[in-house]
PDB file of C-alpha atoms in Angstrom:
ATOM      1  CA  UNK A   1     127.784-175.227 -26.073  1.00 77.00           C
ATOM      2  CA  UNK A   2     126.858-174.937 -29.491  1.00 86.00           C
ATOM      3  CA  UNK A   3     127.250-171.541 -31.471  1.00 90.00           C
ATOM      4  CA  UNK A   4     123.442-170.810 -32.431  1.00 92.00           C
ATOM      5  CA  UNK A   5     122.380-170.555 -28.818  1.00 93.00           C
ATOM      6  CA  UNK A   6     125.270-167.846 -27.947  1.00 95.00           C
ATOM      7  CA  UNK A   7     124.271-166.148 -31.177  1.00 97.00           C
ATOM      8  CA  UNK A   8     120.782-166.036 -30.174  1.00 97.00           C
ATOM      9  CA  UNK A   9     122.100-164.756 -26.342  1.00 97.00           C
ATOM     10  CA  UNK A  10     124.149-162.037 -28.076  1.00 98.00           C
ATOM     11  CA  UNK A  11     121.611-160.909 -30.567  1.00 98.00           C
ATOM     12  CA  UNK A  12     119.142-160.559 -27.620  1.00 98.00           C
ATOM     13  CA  UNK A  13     121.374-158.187 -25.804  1.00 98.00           C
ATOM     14  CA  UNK A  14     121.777-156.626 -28.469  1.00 98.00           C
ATOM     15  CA  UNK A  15     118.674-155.405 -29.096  1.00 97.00           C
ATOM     16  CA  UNK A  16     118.071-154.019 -25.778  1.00 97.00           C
ATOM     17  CA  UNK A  17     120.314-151.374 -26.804  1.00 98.00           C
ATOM     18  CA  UNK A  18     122.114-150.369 -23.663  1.00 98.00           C
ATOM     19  CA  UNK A  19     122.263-152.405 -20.590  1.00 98.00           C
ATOM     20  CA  UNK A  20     123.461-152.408 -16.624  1.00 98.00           C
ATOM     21  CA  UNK A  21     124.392-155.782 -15.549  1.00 98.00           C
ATOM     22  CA  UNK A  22     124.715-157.287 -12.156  1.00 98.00           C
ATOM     23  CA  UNK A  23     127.906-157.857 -11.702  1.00 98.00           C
ATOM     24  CA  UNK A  24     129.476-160.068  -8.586  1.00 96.00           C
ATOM     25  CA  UNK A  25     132.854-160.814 -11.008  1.00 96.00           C
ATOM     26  CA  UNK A  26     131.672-164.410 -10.564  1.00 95.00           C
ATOM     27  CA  UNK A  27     131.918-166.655 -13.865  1.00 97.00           C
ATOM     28  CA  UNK A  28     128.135-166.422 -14.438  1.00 97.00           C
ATOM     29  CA  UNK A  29     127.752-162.653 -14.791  1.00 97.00           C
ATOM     30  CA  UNK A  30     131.478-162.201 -16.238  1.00 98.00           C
ATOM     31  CA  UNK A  31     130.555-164.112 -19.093  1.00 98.00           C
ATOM     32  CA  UNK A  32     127.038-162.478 -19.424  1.00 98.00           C
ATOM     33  CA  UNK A  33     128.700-158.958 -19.117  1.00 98.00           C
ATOM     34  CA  UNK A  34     131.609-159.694 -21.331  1.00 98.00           C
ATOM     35  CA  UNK A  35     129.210-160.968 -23.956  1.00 98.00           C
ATOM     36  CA  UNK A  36     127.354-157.777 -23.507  1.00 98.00           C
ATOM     37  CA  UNK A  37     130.352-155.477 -23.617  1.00 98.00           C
ATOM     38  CA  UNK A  38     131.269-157.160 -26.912  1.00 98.00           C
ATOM     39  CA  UNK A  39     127.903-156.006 -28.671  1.00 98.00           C
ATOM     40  CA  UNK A  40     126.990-152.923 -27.234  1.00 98.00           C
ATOM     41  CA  UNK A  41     130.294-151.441 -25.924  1.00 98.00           C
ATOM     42  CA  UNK A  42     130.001-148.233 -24.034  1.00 97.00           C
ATOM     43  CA  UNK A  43     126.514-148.964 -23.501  1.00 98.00           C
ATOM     44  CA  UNK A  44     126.782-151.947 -21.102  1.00 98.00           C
ATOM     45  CA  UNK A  45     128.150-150.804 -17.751  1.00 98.00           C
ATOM     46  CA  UNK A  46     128.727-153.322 -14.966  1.00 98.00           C
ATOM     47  CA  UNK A  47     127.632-152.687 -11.711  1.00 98.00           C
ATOM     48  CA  UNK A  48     128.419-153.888  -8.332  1.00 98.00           C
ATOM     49  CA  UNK A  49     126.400-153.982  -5.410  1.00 96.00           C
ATOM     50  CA  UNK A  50     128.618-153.418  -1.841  1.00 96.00           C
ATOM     51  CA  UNK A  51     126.637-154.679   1.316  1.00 93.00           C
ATOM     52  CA  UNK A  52     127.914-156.365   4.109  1.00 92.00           C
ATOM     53  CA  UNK A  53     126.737-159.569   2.452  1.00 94.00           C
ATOM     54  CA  UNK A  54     129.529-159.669  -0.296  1.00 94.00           C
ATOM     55  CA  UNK A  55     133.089-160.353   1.194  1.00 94.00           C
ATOM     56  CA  UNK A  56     135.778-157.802   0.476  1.00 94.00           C
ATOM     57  CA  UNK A  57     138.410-160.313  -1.588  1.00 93.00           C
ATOM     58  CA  UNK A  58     135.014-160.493  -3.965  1.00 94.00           C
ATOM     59  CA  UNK A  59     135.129-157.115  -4.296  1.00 95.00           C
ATOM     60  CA  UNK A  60     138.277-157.041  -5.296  1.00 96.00           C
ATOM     61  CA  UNK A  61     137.777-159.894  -7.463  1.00 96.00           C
ATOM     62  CA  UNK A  62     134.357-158.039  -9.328  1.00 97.00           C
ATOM     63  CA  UNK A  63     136.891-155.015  -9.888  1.00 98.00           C
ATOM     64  CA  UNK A  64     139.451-157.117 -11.570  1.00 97.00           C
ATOM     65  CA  UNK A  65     137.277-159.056 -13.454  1.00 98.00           C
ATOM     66  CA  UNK A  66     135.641-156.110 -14.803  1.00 98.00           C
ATOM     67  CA  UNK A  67     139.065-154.558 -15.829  1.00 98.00           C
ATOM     68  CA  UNK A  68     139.640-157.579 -17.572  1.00 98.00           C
ATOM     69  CA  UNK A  69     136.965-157.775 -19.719  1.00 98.00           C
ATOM     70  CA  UNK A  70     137.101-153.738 -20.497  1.00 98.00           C
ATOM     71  CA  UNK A  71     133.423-152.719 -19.268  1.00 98.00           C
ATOM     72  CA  UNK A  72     133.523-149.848 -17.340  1.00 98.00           C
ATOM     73  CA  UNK A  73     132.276-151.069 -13.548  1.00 98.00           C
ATOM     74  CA  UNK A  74     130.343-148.908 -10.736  1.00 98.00           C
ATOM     75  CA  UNK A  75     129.940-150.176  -7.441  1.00 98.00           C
ATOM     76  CA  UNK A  76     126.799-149.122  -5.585  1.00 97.00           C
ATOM     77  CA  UNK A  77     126.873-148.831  -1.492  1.00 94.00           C
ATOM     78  CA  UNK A  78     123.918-150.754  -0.466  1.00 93.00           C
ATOM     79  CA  UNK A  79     122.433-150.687   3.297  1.00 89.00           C
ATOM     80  CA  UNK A  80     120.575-153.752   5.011  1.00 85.00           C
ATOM     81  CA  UNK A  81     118.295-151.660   6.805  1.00 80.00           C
ATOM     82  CA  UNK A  82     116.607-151.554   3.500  1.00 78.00           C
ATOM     83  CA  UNK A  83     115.205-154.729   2.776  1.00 87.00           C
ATOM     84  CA  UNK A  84     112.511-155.313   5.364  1.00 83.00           C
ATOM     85  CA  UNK A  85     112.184-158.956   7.011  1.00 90.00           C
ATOM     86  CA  UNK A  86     115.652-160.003   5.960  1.00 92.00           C
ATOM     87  CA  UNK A  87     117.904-159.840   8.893  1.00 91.00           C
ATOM     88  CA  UNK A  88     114.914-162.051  10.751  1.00 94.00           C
ATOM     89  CA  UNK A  89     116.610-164.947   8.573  1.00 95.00           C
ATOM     90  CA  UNK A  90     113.588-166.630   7.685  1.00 93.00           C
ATOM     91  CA  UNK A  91     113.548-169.569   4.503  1.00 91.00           C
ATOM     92  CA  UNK A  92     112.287-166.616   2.322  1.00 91.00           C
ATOM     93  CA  UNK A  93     115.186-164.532   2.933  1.00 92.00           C
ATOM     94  CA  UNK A  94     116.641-164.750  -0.594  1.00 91.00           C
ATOM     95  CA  UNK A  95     113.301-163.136  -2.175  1.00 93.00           C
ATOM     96  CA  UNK A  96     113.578-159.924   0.269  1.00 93.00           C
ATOM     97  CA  UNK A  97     117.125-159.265  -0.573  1.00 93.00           C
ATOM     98  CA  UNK A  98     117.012-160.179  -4.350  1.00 93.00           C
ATOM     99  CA  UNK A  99     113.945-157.807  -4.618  1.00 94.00           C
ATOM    100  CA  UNK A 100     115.718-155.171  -2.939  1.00 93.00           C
ATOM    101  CA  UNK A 101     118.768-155.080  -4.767  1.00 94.00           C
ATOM    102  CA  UNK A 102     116.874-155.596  -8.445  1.00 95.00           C
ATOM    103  CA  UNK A 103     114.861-152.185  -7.294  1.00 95.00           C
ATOM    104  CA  UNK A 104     118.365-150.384  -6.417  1.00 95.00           C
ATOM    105  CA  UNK A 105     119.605-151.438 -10.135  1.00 97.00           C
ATOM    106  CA  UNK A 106     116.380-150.940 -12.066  1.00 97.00           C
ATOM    107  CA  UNK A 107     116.475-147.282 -10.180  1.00 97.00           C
ATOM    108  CA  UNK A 108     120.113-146.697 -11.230  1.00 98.00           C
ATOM    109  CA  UNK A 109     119.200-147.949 -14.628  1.00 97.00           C
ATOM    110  CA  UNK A 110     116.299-145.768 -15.106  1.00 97.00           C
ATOM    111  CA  UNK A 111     118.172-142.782 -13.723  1.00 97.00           C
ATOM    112  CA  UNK A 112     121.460-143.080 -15.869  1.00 98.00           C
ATOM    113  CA  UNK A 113     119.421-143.909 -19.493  1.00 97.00           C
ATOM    114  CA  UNK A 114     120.272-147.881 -19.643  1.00 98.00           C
ATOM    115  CA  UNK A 115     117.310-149.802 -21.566  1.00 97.00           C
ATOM    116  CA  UNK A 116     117.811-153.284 -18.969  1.00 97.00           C
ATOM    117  CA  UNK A 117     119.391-154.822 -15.997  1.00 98.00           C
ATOM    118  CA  UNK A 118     120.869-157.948 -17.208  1.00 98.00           C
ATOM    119  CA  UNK A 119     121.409-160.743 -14.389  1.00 97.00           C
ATOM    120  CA  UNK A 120     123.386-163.870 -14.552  1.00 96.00           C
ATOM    121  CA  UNK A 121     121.169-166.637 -13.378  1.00 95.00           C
ATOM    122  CA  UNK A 122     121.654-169.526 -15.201  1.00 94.00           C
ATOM    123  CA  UNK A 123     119.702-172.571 -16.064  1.00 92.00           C
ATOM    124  CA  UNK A 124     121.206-175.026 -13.585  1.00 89.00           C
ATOM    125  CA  UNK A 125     119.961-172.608 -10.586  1.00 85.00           C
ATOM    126  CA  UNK A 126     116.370-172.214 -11.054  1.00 83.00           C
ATOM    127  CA  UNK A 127     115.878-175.932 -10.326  1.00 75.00           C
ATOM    128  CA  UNK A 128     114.994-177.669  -6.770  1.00 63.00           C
ATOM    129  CA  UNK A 129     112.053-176.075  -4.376  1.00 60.00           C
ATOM    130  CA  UNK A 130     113.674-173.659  -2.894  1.00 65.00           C
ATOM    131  CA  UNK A 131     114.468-170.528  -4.917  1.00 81.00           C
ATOM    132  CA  UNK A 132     112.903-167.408  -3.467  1.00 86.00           C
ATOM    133  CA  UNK A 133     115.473-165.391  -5.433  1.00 89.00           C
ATOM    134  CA  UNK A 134     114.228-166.365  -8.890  1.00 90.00           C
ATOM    135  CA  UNK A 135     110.835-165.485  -8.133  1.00 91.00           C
ATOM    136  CA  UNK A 136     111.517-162.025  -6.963  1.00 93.00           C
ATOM    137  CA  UNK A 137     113.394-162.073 -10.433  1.00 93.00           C
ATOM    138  CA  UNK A 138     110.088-163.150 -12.273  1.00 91.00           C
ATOM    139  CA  UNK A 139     108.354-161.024 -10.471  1.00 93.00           C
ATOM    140  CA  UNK A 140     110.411-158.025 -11.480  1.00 91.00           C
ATOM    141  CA  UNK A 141     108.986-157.602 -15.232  1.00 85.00           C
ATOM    142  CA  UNK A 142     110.554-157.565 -18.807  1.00 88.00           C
ATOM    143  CA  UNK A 143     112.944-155.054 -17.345  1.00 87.00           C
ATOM    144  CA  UNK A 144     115.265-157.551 -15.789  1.00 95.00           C
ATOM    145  CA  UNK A 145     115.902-160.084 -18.148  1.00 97.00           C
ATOM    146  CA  UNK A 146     117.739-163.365 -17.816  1.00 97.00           C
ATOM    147  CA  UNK A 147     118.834-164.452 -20.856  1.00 97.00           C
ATOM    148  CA  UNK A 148     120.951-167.960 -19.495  1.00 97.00           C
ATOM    149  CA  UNK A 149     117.938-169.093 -18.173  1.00 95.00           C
ATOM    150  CA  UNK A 150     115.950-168.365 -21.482  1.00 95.00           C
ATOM    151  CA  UNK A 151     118.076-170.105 -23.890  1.00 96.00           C
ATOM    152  CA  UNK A 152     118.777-173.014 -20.940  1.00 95.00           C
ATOM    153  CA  UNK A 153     122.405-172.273 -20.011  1.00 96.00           C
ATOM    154  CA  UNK A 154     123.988-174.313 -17.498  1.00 95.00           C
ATOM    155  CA  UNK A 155     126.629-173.817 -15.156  1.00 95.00           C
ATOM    156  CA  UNK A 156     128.965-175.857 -17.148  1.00 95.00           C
ATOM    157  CA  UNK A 157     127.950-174.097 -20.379  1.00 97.00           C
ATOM    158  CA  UNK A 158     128.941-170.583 -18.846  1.00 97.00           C
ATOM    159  CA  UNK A 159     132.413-171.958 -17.935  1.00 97.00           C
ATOM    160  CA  UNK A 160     132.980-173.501 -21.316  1.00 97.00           C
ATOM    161  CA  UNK A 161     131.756-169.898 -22.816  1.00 97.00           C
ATOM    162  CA  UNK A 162     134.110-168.170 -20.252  1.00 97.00           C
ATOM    163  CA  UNK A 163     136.919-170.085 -21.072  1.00 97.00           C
ATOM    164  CA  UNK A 164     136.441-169.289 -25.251  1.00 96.00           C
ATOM    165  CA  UNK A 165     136.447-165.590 -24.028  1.00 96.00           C
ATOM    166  CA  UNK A 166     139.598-166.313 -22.400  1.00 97.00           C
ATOM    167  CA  UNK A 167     138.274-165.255 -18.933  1.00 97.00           C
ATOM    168  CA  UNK A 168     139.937-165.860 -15.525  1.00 96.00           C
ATOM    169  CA  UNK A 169     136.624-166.771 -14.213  1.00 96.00           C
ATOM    170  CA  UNK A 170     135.737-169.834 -16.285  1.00 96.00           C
ATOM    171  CA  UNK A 171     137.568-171.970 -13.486  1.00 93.00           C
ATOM    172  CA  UNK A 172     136.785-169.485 -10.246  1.00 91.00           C
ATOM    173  CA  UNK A 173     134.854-171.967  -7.756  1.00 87.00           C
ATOM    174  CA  UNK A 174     131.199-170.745  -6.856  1.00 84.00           C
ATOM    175  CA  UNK A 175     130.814-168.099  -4.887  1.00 85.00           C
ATOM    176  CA  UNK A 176     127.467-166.725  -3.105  1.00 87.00           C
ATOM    177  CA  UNK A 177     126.734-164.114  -0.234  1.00 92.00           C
ATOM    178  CA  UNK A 178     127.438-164.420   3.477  1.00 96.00           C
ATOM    179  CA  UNK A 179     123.899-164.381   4.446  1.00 95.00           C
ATOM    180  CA  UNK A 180     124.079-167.990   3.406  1.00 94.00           C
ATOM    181  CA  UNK A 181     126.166-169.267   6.126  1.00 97.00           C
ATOM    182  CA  UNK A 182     123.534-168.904   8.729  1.00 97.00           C
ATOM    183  CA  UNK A 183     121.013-171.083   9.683  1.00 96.00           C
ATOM    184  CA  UNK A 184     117.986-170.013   9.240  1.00 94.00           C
ATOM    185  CA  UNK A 185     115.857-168.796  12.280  1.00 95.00           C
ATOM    186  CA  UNK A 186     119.402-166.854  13.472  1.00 96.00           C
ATOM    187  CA  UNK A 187     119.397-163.289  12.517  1.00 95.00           C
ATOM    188  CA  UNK A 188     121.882-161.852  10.297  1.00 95.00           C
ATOM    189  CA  UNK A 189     123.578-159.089  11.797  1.00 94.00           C
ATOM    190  CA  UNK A 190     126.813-157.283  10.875  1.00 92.00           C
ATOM    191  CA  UNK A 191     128.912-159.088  13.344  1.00 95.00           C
ATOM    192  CA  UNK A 192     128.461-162.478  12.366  1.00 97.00           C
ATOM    193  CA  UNK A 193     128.484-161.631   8.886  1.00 96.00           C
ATOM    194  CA  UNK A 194     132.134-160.326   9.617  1.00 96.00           C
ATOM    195  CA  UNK A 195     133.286-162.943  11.873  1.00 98.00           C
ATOM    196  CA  UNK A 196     132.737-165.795   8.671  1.00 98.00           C
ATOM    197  CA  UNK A 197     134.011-163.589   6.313  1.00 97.00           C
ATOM    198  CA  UNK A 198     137.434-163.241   8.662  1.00 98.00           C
ATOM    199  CA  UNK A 199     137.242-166.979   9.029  1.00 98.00           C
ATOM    200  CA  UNK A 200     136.491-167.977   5.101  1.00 97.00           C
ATOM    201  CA  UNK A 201     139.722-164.973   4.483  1.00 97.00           C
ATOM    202  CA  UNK A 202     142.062-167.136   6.892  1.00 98.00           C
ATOM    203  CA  UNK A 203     140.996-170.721   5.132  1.00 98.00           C
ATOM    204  CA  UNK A 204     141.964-168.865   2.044  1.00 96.00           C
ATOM    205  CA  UNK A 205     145.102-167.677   3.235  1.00 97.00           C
ATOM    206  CA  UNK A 206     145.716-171.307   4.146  1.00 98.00           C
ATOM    207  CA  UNK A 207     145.293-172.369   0.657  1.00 96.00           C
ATOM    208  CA  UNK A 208     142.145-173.597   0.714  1.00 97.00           C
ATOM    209  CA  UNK A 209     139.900-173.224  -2.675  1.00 93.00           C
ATOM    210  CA  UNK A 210     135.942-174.194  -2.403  1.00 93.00           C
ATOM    211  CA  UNK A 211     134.729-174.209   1.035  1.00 96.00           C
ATOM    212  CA  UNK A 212     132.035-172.463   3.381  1.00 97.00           C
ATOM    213  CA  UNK A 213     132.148-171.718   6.944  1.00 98.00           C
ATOM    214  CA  UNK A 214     128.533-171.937   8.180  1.00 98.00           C
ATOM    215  CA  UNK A 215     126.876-170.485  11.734  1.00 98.00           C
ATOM    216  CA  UNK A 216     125.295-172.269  13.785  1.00 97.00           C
ATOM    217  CA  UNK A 217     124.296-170.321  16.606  1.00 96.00           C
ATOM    218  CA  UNK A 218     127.963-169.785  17.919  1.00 97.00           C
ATOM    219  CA  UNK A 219     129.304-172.997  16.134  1.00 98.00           C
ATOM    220  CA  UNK A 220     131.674-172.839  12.939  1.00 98.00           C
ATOM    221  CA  UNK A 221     130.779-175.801  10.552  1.00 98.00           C
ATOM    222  CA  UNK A 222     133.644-175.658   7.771  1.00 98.00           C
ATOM    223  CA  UNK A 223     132.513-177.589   4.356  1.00 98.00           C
ATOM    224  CA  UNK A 224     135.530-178.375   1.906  1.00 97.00           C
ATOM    225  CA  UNK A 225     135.691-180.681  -0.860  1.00 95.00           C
ATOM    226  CA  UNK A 226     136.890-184.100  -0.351  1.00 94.00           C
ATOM    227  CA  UNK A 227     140.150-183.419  -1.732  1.00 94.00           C
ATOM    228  CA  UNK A 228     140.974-180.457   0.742  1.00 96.00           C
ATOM    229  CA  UNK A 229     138.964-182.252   3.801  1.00 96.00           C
ATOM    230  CA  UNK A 230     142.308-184.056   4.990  1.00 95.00           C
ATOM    231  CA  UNK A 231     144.812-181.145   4.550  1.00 96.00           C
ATOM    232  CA  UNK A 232     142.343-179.274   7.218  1.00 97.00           C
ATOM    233  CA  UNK A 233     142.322-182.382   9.360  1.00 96.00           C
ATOM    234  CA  UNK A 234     146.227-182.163   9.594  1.00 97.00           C
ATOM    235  CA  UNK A 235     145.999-178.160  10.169  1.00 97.00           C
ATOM    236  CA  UNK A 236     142.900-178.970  12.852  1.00 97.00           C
ATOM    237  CA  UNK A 237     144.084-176.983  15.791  1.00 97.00           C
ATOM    238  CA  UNK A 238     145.402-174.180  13.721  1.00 98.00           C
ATOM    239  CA  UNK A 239     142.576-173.503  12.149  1.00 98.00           C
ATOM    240  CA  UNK A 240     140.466-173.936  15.338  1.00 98.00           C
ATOM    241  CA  UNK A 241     142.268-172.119  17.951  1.00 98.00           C
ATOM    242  CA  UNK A 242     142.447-168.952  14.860  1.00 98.00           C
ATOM    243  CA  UNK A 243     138.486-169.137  14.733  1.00 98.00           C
ATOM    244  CA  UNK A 244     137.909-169.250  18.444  1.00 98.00           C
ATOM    245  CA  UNK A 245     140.218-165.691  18.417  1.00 98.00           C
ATOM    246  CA  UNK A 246     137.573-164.602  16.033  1.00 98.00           C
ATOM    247  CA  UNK A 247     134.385-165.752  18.595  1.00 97.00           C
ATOM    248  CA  UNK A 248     133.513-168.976  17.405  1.00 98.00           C
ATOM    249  CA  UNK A 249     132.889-170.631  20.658  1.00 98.00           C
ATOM    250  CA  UNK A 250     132.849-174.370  18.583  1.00 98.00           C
ATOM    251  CA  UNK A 251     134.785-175.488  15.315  1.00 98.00           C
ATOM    252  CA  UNK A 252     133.758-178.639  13.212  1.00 98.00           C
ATOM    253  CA  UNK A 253     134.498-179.979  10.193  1.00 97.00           C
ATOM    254  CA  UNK A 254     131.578-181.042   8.113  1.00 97.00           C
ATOM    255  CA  UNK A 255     131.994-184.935   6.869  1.00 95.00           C
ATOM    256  CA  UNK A 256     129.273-184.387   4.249  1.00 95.00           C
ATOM    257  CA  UNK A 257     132.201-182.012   2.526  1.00 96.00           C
ATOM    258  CA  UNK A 258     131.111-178.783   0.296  1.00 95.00           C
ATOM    259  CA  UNK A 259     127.829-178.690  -1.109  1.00 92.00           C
ATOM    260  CA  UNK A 260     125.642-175.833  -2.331  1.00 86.00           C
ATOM    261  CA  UNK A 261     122.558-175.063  -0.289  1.00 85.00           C
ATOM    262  CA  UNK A 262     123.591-177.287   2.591  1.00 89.00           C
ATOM    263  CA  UNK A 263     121.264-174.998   4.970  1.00 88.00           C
ATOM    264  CA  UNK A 264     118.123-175.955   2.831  1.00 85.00           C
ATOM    265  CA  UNK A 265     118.902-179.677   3.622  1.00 85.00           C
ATOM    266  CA  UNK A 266     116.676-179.706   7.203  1.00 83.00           C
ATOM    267  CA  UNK A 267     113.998-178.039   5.241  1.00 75.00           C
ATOM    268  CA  UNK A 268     113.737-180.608   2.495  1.00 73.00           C
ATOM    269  CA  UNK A 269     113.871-183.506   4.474  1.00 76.00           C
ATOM    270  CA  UNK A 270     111.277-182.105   6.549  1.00 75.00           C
ATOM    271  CA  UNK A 271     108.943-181.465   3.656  1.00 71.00           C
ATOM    272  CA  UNK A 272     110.094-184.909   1.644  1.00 70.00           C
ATOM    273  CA  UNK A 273     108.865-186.628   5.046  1.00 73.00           C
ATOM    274  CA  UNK A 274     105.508-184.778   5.267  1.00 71.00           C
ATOM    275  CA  UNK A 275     105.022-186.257   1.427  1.00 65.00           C
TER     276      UNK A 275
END
């Protein structure tokens, strides 16, 4: 990534003086808050937001990351029985639970004295038709700002700026919240949000790096990238007869492999068909 565009990112953060920034310790806002921490200091504070929707090992991960980089790092306990319509799991879930948790930070920031919320969205996300997230981030005003999607700042580019920080997280795989392993139409309660999260902990455990384990009514559908898809095939019945203990009454292994949005897929072809 070329050096005018991150001197244009920094000198924007800059002027906003003091800033809170969404923090999941994933390479996208580690980068963003470690370029904020290096121009404003004491006056960029990373914060974390703790639902049931963000796995405890990312937790743990946020709190490292943020120790790494030197920002000082709040976590804020956040309830689901404040975002209305969300746990009904319909295709617009993303834009309820992105608008909630934008208010809960743009409160905090207003409260504590900090100019902006800073959020790590970058320029390879906002693409495709179904992003209900950004628009509850346009919608949110100049008070949330974005600045890898302003200067066009892809996925790759944050990993290449990571890694010239000398970050951890310019090689962590992609990470995103449990509520994403459902299929849509199922509601999201707390029990099968903690049931995949125990499952996606064991495939860790087992060594496994990029993967998802999505619902499907009572069915486990494991993703994994090619490269890991036959080391589960040879640990099949382990790894099923551990998620049945956990009260998956099915386990399957996806042949498609990992892939980002996978639950959108029925919803595109649907809509590509109707065209």
């Amino acid at each position: 990534m070329d050096i005018a565009r991150i001197e244009k990112i920094r000198e924007a953060i800059k002027a906003r003086e003091s800033v809170v920034i969404a923090f999941s310790g994933g390479v996208d806002s580690t980068a963003l808050a470690a370029l904020a921490f290096e121009e404003l200091g004491d006056r960029a504070l990373a914060v974390t937001i703790d639902s049931p929707l963000f796995p405890r090992q990312q937790l743990e991960t946020a709190s490292q990351a943020a120790c790494e980089i030197g920002i000082q790092h709040k976590i804020l306990p956040f309830s689901l029985n404040s975002v209305p319509y969300f746990t009904a799991n319909t295709i617009n879930r993303c834009y309820f639970c992105k608008k909630a948790l934008l208010e809960t930070l743009l409160e905090f920031a207003e409260k504590t004295g900090y100019n902006a919320v800073l959020e790590g969205t970058n320029a390879s996300e906002i693409k495709g038709e179904n992003r209900p997230g950004y628009r509850a981030i346009q919608e949110a005003g100049e008070k949330i700002y974005s600045p890898f999607v302003e200067f066009n700042v892809t996925k790759e580019e944050i990993r290449e700026i990571a890694a010239n920080l000398s970050l951890s997280a310019a090689g962590r795989p992609s990470a995103a919240c449990l509520a994403t392993r459902i299929a849509y139409g199922q509601p999201i309660t707390p029990e099968a949000l903690e049931k995949i999260e125990k499952a996606e902990d064991y495939l860790l455990d087992l060594g496994f790096t990029q993967f998802r384990v999505r619902l499907h009514s009572n069915l486990a559908r494991i993703e994994l990238t090619e490269k890991e898809i036959e080391e589960a095939f040879r640990k099949r019945e382990k790894i099923s007869r551990h998620l049945k203990t956990l009260g998956f009454d099915y386990v399957t292994l996806d042949l498609e492999g990992f892939r980002s949005g996978s639950m959108d897929e029925p919803y595109l072809q649907k809509k590509s068909e109707e065209k």
